Every structure is written in C-alpha cells, then in structure tokens.
Coordinates of C-alpha atoms in Angstrom, one line a residue:
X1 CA 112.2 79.2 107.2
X2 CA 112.4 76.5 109.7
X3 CA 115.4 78.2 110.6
X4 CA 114.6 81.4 111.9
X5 CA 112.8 79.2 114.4
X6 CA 116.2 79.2 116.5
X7 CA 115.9 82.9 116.5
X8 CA 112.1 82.8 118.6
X9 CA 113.2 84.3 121.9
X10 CA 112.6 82.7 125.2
X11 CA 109.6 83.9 127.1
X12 CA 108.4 83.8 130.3
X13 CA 106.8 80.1 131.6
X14 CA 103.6 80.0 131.9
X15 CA 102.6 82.5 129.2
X16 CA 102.3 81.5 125.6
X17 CA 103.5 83.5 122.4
X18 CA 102.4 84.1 119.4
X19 CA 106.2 83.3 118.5
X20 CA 105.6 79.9 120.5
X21 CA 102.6 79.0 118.8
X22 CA 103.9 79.5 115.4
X23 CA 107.4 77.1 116.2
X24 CA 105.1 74.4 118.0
X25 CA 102.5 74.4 114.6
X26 CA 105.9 74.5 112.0
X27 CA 107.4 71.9 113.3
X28 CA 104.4 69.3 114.3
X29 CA 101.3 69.9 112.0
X30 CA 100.7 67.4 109.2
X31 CA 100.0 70.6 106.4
X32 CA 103.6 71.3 106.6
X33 CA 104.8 67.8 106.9
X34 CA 103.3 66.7 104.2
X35 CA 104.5 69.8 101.8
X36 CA 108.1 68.4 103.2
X37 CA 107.2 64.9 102.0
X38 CA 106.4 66.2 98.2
X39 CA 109.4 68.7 98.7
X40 CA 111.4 65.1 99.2
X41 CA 109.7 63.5 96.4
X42 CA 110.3 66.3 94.0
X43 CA 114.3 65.7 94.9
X44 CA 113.6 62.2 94.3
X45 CA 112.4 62.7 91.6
X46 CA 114.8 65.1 90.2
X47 CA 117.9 62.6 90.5
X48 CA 116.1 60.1 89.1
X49 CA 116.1 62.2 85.6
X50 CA 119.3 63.5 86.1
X51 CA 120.5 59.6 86.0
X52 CA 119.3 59.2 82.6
X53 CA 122.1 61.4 81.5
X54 CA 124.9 58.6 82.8
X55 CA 126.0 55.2 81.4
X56 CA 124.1 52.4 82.8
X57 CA 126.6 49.8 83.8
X58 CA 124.3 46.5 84.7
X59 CA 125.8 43.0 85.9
X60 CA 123.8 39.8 84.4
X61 CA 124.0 36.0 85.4
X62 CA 121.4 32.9 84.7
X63 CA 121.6 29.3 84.8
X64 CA 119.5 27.9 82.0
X65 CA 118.5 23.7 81.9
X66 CA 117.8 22.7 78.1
X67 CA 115.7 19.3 76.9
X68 CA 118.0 18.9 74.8
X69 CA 121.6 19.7 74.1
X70 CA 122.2 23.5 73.1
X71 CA 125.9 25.2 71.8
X72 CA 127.8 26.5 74.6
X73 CA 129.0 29.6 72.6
X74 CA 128.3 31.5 70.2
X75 CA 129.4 30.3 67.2
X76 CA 131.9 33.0 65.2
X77 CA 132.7 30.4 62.7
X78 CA 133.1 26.8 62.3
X79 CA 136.2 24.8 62.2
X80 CA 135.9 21.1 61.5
X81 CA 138.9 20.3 63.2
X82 CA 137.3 22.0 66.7
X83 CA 133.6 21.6 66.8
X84 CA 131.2 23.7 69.0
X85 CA 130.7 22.0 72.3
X86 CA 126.7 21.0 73.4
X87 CA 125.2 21.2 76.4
X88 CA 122.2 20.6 78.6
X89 CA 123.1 23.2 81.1
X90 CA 124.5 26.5 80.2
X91 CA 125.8 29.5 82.6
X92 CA 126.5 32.6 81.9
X93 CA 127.3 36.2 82.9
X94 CA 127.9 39.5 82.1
X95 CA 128.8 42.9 82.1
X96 CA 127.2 45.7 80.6
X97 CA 127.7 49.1 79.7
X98 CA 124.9 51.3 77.9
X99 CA 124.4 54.9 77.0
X100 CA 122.0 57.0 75.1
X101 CA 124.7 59.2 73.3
X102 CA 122.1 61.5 71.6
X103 CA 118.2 61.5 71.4
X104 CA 117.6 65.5 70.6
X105 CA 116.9 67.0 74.3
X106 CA 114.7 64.4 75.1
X107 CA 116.2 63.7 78.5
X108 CA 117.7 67.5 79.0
X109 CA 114.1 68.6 78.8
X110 CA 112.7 66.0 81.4
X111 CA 115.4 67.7 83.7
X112 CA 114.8 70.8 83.3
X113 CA 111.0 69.4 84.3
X114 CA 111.7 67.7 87.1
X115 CA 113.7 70.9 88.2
X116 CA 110.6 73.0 88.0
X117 CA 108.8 70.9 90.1
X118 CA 111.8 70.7 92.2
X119 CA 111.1 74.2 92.5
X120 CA 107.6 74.0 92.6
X121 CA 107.6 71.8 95.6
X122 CA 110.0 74.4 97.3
X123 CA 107.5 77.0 96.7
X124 CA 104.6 74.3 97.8
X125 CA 106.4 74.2 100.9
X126 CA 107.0 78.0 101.6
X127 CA 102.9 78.6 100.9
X128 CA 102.0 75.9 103.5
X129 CA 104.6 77.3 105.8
X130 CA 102.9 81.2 105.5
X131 CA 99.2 79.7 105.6
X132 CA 100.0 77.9 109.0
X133 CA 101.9 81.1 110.3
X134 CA 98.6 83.1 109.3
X135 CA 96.5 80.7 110.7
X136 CA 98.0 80.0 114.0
X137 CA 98.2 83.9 114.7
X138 CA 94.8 84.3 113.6
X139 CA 94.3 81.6 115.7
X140 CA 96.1 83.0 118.5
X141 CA 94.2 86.5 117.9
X142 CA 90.4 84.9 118.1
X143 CA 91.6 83.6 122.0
X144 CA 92.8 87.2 122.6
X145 CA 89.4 88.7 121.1
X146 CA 87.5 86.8 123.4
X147 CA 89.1 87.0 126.0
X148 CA 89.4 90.5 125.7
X149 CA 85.4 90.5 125.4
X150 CA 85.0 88.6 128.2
X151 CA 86.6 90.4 130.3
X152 CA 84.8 94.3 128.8
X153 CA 81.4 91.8 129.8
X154 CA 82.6 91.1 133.2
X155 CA 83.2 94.6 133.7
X156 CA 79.6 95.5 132.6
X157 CA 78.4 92.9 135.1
X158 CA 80.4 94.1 137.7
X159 CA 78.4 97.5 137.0
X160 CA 75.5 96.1 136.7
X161 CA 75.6 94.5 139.5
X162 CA 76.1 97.5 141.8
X163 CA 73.7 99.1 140.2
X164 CA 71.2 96.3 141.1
X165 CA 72.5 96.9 144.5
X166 CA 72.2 100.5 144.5
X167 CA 68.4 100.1 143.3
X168 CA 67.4 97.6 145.8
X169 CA 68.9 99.8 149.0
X170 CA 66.9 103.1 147.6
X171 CA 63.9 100.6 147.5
X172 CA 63.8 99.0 150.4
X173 CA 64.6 103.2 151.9
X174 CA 60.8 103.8 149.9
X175 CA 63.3 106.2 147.4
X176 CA 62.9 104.4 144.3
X177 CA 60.7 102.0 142.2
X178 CA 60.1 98.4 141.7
X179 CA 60.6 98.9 137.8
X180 CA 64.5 100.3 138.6
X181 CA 65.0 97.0 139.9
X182 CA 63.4 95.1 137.3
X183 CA 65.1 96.9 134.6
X184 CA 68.4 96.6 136.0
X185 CA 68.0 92.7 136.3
X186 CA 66.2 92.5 132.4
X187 CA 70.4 94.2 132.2
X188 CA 71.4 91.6 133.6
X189 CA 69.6 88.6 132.2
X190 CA 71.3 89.6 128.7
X191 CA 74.2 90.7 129.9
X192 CA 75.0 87.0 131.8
X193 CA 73.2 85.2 128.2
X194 CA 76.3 87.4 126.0
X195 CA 79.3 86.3 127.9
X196 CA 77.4 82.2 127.8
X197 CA 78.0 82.8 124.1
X198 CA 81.3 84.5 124.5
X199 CA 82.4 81.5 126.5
X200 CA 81.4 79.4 123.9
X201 CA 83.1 81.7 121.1
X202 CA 86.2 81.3 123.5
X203 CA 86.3 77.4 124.0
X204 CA 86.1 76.9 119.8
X205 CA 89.3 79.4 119.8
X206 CA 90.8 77.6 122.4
X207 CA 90.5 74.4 121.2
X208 CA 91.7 75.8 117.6
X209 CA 94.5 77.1 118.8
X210 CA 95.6 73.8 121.2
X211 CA 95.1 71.6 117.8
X212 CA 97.7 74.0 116.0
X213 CA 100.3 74.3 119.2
X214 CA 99.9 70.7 119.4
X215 CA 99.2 71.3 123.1
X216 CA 96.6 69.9 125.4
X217 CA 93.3 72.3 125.7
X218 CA 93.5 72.3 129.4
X219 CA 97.1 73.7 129.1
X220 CA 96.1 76.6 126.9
X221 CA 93.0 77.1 128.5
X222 CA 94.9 77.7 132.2
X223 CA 97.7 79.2 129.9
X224 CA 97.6 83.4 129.6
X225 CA 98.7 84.5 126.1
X226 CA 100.3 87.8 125.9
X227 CA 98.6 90.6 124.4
X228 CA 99.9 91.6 120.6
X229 CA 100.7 94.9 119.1
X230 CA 102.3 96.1 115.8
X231 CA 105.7 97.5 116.5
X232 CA 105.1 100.0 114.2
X233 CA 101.0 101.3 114.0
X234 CA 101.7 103.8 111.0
X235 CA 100.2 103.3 107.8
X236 CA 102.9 104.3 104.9
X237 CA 101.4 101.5 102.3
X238 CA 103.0 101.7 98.5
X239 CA 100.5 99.4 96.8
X240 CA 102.9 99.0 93.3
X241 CA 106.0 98.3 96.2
X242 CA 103.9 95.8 97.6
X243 CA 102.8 94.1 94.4
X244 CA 106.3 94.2 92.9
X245 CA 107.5 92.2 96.1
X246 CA 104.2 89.7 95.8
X247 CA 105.4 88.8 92.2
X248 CA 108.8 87.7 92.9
X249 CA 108.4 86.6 96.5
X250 CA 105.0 84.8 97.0
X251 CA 105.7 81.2 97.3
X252 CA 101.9 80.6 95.6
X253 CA 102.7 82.7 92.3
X254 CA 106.1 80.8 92.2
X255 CA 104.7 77.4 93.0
X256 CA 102.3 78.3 89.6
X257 CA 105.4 79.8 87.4
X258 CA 107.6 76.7 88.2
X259 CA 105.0 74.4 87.2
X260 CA 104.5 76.2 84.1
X261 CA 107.8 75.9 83.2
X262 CA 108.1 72.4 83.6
X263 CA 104.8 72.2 81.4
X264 CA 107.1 73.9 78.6
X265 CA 110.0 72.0 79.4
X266 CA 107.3 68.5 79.3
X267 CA 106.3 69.6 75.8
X268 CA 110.2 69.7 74.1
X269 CA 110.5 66.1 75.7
X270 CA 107.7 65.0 74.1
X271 CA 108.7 66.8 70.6
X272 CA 112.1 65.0 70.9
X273 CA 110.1 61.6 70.7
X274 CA 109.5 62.7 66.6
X275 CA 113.6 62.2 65.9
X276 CA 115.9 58.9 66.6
X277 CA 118.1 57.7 69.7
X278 CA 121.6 57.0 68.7
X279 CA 122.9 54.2 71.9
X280 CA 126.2 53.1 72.6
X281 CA 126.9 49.9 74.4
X282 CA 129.2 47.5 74.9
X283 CA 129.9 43.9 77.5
X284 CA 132.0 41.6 78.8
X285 CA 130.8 38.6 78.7
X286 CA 131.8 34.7 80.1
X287 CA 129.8 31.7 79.0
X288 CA 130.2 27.8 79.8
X289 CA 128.4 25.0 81.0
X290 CA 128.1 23.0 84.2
X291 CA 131.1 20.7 83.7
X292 CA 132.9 23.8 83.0
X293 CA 134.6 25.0 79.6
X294 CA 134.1 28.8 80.3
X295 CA 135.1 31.6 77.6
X296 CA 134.6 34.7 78.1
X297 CA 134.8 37.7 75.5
X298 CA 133.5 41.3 74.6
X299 CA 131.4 42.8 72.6
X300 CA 130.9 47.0 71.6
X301 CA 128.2 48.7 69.4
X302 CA 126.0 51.3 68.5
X303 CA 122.3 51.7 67.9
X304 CA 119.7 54.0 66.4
X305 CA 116.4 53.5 67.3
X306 CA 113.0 55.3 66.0
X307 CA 109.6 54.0 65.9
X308 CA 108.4 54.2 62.5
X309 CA 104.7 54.2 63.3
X310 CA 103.2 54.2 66.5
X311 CA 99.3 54.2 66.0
X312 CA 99.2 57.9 67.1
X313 CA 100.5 57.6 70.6
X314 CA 103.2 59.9 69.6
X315 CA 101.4 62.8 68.6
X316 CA 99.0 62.8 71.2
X317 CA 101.6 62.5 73.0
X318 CA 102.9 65.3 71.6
X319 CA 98.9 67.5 71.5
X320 CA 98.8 66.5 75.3
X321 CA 102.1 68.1 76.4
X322 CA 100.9 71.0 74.3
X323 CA 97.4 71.5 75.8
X324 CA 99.2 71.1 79.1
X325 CA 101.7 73.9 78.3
X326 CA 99.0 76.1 77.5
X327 CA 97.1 75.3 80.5
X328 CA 99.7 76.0 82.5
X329 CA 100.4 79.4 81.3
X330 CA 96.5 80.7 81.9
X331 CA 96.9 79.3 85.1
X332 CA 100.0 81.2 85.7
X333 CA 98.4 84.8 84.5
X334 CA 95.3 83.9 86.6
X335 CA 97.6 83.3 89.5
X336 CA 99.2 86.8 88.5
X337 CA 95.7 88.5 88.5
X338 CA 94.8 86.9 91.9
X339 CA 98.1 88.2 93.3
X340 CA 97.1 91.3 92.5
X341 CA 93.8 91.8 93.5
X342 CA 94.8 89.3 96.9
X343 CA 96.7 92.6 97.3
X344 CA 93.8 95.1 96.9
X345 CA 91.6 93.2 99.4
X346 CA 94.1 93.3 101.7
X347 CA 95.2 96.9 101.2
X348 CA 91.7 97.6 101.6
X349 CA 91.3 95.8 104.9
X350 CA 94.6 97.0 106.5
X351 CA 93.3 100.7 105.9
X352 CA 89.5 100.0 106.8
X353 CA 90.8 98.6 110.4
X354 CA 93.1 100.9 110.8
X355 CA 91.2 103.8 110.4
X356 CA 88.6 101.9 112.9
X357 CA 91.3 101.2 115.5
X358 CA 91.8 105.0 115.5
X359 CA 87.6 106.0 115.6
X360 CA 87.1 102.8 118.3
X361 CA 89.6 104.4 120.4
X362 CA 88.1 108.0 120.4
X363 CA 84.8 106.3 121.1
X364 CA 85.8 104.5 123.9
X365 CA 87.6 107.2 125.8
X366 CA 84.3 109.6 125.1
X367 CA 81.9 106.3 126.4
X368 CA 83.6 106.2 129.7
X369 CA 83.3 109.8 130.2
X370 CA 79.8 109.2 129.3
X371 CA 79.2 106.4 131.8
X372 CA 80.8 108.2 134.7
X373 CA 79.1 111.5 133.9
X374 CA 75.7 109.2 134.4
X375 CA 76.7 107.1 137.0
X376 CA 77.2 110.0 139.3
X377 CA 74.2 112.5 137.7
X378 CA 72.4 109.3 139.2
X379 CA 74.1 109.1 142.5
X380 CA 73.0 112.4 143.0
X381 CA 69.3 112.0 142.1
X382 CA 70.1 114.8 138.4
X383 CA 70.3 111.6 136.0
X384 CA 68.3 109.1 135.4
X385 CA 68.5 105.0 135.4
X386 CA 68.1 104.3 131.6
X387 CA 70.4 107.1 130.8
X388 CA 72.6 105.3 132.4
X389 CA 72.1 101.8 131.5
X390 CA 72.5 103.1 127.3
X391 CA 75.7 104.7 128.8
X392 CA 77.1 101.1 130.1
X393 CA 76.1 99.4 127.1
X394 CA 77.6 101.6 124.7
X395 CA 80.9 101.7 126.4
X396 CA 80.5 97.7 126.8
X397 CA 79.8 97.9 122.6
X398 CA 83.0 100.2 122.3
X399 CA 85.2 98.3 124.1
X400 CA 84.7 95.1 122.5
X401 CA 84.5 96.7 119.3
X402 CA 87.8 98.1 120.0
X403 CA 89.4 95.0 121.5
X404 CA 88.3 93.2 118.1
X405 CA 89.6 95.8 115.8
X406 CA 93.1 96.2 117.4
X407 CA 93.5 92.8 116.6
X408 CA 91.6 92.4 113.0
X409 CA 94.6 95.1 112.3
X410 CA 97.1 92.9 113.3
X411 CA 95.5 90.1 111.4
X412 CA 95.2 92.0 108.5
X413 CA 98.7 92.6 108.4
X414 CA 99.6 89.1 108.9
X415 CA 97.3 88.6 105.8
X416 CA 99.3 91.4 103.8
X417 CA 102.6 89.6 104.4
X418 CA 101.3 86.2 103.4
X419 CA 100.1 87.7 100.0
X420 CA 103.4 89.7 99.7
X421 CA 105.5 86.8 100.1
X422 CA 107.2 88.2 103.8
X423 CA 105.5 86.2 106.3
X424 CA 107.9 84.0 108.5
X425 CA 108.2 83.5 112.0
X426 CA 111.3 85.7 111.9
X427 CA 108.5 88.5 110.5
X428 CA 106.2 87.8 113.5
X429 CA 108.9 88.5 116.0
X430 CA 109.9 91.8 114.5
X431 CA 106.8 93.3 113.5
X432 CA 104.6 91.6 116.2
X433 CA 104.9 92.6 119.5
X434 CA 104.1 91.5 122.9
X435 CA 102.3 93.2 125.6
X436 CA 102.5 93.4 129.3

C-alpha cells in the first residue's frame, strides 16, 4: 500500500488534499506504525521457527579450578604402563553439532504457525492501513461539512442582514412596524448563536484532522481543502459482487482466517509432543590442563528422547491447543457473518444518501426560487415578512442538508471499500475527485 503513495499527484500549494492527508497520516501515525512493528515481529518470529529445522553447530570453552586433583581425560581404558594424568586445573573446548532428525511434525507445524501469523500480521497491517484512510477522509469530510455550513449560515446572515436594513429604512419612512424589526433581529440572534456552534463543530474537525496530517492546526486552519466528489455518482451496486470481493480481500476477515489456521497448525504441534524425538549429534572436542598435555578427539551419536510421564502437562497441553483451535474457528465464522452484514449496513447507507443527495438537490433549487419569489413579493409590498423569513430558513436548512449529504455519500463509499477490502490511497485518487 505504502507504495501507491508515490502515485499521489502533486497539487497546488497552499491547498490540502484528501490524497495529501491520507500520505501525511500513512506514513507518520503511531496506528500504522505499530501494525508495522508486529508485522516485523511476526517475521521475527517466523525465522526463529524456521531455524529449528537446521543443525545447531555450538562452540564451548571453560576453565575449571579443582580442590583436589581431577583426570585430565576421559578415561577409554586403563593401561598400567601409561596412567591417566591429574590435575588441579582443567581446560577444555569444543565443537558441537546437533540435530533433531525426526520428532513427528512437531517443528513443521510450529512453522506453518508462525507463517499464519506472519500472514496475520500482514493482514493486521492492511486493516490499520484502510481504518486510517477511512478515518482521515472522514476526517477530511467533517472540515468540508462545516465549512460548507458555515458558509450556507453566512449567506443567511448576509440576508438577514439586509433585511434588517430594509425594515429599519421603511420605519424610520412611517411604512412599516416596530415588530418587522424586532422579528428580523430575533432572525438574527439565532442565526449568529448557529454558526457559534458551527465554529465550534469546525475547530474539533480541524484539530482532528491536523492530529492525523500530522500538521500544525494553525496551518490547516489558514489551509483551504478542496472540495470532493465521486468520479463516478451512479449507483450500479451488486451486493453478492461485493460480498464475494469482502471475503477474499478484507484484510480483517484474513487477519481472523490466518490466525485460525495457525490455531490448527498449534494443535498438531502440540499432538506431536505424544511420540519421541530421534537427535543426532556429534563434537570435536580438545581437553588438557594448565601446564599443557592437550588431546583432542570426537565423538558422534544419536538420541531418542520421550517423557514417560509428565504429570499432565502434556495433555493439557494438548486440550488447550484444542479449545484454542475451536475458538478460533467461531471466531473466524463470526468474522464471516460480520463481513456480511458490515456489507448490508453499508449497502444500505450508500443507497439512503444517495437517494438524499438527489431529493436535497431538488429541494434546494425549488428553496431559492422560493426565497426570491418572497424577497421580491416583499419589495413590492404583495408578500409578507414571515413569509419570507420561513423562505430563508428553509433554503438555509436545504443547503446545509445538502452540503452534509454530498459528503455522507462520499463517506459512505469510503466505508464500502474498507469493508470490501479496496480502500487504498491509490482508490482515493481514482474514485475521489477534487473540486475547483
């Protein structure tokens, strides 16, 4: 994943993408860096059982200071004529060679473990990666949305305002009534209190999104983002297409099924522990003492080794690995079953918004015919002031409804690819665009 980072495209300074935000939160925040470290871990790991499966070639050496005399060798027989040599001090060193020739799958199945993890780790990583790409866009989307608010309430106060104007002129001209005015400020008064709590709204999203871009809030708050559009709007959704793709791509379901499968593998290894180990070894060894004398000479065997009673360790051993294996696999259907229905919810929600979108947009166009339609029937004396004060309000109401919607579609499609298994920044870049 990291990458299709090289593939983000350069935008223009002062502006920051979506695409930006998502490289800057990849490549610095600690989720991802730490799903890296177990990812490196899980390698580690990984060799460490694949070494088992060599010879173990080991080089010893001691000094050793008796109280009293002790042989110098070995003795391999004894001959009068030459008798063992004593000695206070003895030195010696050594080669070894060992290896575990057969011990029924034992170590074959802790690899085939520790490669499921391996690949459980992978899959760790490629979840962490998709939940910060959804979560810097979404991220990135809030700032958008309120913005986007912000600036449908300015335009209401900007109307407002003139109409506060308007209403003051025609009083002080004896045309119109002290409650005009006093109704057109009450407008007011609520209209300035909703953009205090859309500020505040804003300054959490912008702080969000600075912690993610790793970027100081001052720069993204002075910083305009681009606006965000799907490349392509249309709806053609094949909900067993999408499902199919979740089950073999999403990094979570994998995650699950490789750890699973090293539960399986775990319980062979521990079923091995119920037969023998047949060793080879063999050394090279030189012994002598501190005046000297050294002999060296070799030595080569084999071993079987099997614990003939172990109190019960082994077969709880053996009853844990088991309840661990079973585990594993409920886990692995629930994980299944959540796919799937993670994949309803956000069928659901892709539709739902999308089918808003379209209804918001209708809505608005008809609210600004509405409110000029009123704002002149009152310029001409036909309309009335509280006709159109509900006019203003319920474009104000459309607008921001439609400004969150457009991008609760987006979002919901950024939520669709995570589930699927799709979402990458290389995604983002192709089916995310950016506005003017």
């Amino acid at each position: 994943m990291i990458g299709l980072l090289l593939a983000v495209a350069i935008q223009d300074p002062g502006r920051l993408t979506l695409a930006q935000t998502v490289q800057r939160a990849l490549a610095q925040y600690p989720t991802v860096a730490a799903a890296r470290a177990s990812r490196d871990r899980a390698a580690a790991d990984l060799g460490e059982a694949t070494a088992g499966h060599r010879p173990r070639l080991s080089l010893d050496a001691s000094l050793t200071r008796f109280q009293e005399p002790m042989v110098v060798f070995p003795l391999h027989g004894f001959d009068p004529a030459n008798p063992p040599l004593f000695d206070r001090t003895l030195i010696q060193s050594g080669v070894t060679l060992s290896w575990t020739l057969l011990d029924f799958g034992n170590r074959s199945s802790r690899i085939r473990a520790a490669r499921a993890l391996g690949g459980a780790a992978d899959a760790a990583l490629g979840a962490a990666e998709m939940q910060l790409v959804a979560r810097a866009s979404n991220a990135y989307l809030r700032v958008l949305t309120a913005r986007g608010v912000l600036a449908a309430q300015d335009q209401r106060l900007s109307a407002l305002t003139a109409e506060s104007e308007r209403a003051r002129r025609l009083l002080a001209e004896g045309k119109a009534a002290r409650v005009e005015i006093l109704r057109v400020d009450a407008e007011l008064a609520r209209s300035r209190a909703d953009r205090i709590a859309t500020e505040a709204q804003l300054d959490v999203a912008e702080h969000d999104l600075a912690q993610l871009a790793q970027l100081r809030y001052e720069q993204v708050h002075a910083d305009s983002l681009a606006p965000l559009a799907l490349s392509d709007p249309t709806l053609a959704l094949d909900r067993a297409a999408i499902v199919a793709r979740a089950r073999d791509s999403s990094p979570e379901l994998l995650e699950v099924r490789r750890r699973s499968e090293a539960a399986q593998a775990g319980l062979v290894a521990a079923r091995a522990t119920r037969f023998p180990e047949l060793r080879l070894s063999s050394g090279y060894f030189d012994r002598g003492r501190g005046s000297g004398d050294f002999k060296a000479e070799w030595q080569a065997g084999v071993g079987l080794s099997y614990a003939l009673y172990t109190g019960g360790s082994r077969s709880s051993q053996i009853s844990r690995a088991d309840a661990d294996r079973r585990g594993a696999g409920e886990q692995l259907r629930l994980a299944e079953l959540n796919t799937e229905q993670g994949v309803d919810r956000a069928l659901a929600a892709v539709r739902e918004v999308h089918a808003r979108v379209a209804a918001l947009r209708s809505a608005v166009e008809q609210s600004e015919e509405v409110a000029r339609i009123e704002r002149l029937s009152l310029e001409v004396g036909s309309g009335t002031q509280t006709d159109y004060l509900d006019a203003e309000a319920n474009l104000l109401r459309a607008r921001a409804s439609l400004i969150e919607a457009r991008n609760a579609e987006i979002s919901a499609r950024i939520e669709l690819a995570r589930i699927a298994g799709e979402l990458s920044p290389g995604w983002i870049t192709t089916k995310v665009t950016h506005g003017p």
